[in-house]
CSV table of C-alpha atoms in Angstrom, one decimal:
chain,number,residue,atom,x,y,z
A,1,UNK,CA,0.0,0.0,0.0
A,2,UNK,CA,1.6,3.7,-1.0
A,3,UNK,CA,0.6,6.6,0.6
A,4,UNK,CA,0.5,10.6,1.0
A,5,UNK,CA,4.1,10.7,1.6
A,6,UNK,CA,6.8,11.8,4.2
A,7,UNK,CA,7.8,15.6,5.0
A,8,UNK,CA,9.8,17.5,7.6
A,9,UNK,CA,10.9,21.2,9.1
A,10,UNK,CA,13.3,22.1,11.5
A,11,UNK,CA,12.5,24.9,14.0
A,12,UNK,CA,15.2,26.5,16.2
A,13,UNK,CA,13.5,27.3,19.3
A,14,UNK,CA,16.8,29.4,21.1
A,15,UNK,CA,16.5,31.4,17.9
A,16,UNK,CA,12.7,31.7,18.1
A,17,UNK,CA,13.0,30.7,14.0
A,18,UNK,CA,12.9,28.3,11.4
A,19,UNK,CA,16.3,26.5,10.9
A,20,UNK,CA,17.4,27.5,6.9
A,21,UNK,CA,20.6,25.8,5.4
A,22,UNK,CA,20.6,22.0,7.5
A,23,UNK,CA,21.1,19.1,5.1
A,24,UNK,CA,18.7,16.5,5.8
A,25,UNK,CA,19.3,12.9,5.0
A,26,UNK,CA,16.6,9.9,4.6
A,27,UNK,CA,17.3,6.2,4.7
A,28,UNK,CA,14.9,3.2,5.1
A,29,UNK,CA,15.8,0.8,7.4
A,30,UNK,CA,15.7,-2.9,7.0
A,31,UNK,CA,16.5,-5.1,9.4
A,32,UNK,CA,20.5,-4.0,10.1
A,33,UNK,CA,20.9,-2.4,6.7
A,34,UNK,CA,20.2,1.5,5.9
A,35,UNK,CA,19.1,2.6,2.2
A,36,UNK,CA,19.7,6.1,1.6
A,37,UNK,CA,16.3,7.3,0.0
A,38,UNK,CA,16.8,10.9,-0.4
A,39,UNK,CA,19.1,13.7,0.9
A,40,UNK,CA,17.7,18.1,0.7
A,41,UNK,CA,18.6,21.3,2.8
A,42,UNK,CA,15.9,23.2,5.0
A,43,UNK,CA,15.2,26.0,3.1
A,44,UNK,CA,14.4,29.7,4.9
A,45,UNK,CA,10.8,28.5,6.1
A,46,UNK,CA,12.9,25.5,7.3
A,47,UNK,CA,11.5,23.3,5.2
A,48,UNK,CA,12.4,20.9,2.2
A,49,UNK,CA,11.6,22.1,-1.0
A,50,UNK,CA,9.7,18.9,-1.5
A,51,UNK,CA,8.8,16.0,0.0
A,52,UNK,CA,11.3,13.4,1.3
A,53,UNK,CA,9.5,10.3,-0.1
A,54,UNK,CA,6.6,11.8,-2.8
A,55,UNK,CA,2.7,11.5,-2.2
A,56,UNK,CA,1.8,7.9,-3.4
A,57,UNK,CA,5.2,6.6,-2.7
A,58,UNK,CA,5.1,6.1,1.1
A,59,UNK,CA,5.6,2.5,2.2
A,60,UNK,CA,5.0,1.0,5.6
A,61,UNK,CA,8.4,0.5,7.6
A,62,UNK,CA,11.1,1.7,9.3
A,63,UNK,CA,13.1,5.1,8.4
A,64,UNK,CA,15.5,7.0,9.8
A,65,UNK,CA,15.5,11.4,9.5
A,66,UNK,CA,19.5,12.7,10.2
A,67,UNK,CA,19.7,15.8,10.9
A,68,UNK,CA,23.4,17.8,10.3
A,69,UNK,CA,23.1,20.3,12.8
A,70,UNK,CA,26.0,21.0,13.9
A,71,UNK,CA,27.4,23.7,11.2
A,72,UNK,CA,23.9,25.0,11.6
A,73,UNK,CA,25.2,26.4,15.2
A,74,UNK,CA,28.7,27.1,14.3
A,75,UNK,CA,27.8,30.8,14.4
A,76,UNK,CA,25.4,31.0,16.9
A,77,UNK,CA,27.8,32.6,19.7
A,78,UNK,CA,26.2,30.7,22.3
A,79,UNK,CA,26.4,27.4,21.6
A,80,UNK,CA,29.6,25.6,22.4
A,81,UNK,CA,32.4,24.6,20.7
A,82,UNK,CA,32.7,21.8,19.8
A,83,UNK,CA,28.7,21.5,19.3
A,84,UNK,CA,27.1,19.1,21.7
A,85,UNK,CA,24.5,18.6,19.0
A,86,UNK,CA,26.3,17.3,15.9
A,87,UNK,CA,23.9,15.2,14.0
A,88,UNK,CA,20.8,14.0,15.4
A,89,UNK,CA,19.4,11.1,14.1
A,90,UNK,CA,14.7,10.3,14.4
A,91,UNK,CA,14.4,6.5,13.7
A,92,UNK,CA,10.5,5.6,13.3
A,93,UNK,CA,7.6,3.8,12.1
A,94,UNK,CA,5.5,4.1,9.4
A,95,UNK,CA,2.3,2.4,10.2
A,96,UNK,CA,-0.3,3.6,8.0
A,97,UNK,CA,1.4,4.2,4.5
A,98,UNK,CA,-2.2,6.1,3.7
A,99,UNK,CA,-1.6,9.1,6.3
A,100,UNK,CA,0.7,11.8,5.5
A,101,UNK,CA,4.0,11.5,7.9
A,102,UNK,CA,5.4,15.0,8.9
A,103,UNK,CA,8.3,14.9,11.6
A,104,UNK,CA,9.8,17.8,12.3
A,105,UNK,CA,13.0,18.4,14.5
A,106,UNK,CA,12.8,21.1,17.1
A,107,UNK,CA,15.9,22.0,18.2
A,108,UNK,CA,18.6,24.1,20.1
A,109,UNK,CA,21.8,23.8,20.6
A,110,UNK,CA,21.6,21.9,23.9
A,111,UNK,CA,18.2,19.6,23.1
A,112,UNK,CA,16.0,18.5,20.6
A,113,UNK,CA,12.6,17.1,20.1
A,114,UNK,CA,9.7,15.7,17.6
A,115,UNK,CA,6.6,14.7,16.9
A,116,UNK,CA,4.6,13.7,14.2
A,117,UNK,CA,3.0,16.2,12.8
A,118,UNK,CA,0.3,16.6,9.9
């Protein structure tokens, strides 16, 4: 069964912003094996430009979301050097391939968190 598809933001809450410029990589897990499915940059609304997996091409499974946000923060004069945050790394489950997946990454420099979205 293929679904709606699979998106994602990043939001930078010690910034009180979206998070423009953090490369985003997707794999699909199976079993101890990662595919890479797709690979974008948050653009200034901290989103992809499109879709990580397309509408009608979401499969029930496993994935993994890594997050390179560690260069994101190099300039942010708070954060410490050498980041604590580097790359952060969302495994999950896709259930129901017919819903719409949106997980976002809220972050600072310190902590992050998710959810799934809509």
């Amino acid at each position: 069964m293929t679904g709606a598809g699979l998106s994602t933001h990043v939001l930078d809450t010690a910034q009180g912003r979206p998070a423009a410029g953090i490369r985003v990589e997707l794999f699909g897990i199976d079993g101890e094996l990662r595919h890479h499915l797709a690979q974008a940059v948050t653009n200034a609304d901290g989103r992809t430009d499109t879709p990580l997996i397309e509408r009608g091409a979401l499969q029930a499974g496993t994935y993994e979301l890594t997050f390179h946000v560690g260069a994101y923060y190099s300039d942010f004069p708070a954060a410490p050097t050498p980041p604590f945050l580097d790359v952060v790394t969302l495994r999950f489950t896709v259930a129901d391939a017919s819903a719409h997946y949106h997980v976002p990454l809220v972050m600072t420099p310190w902590a992050y968190s998710t959810y799934r979205g809509s």
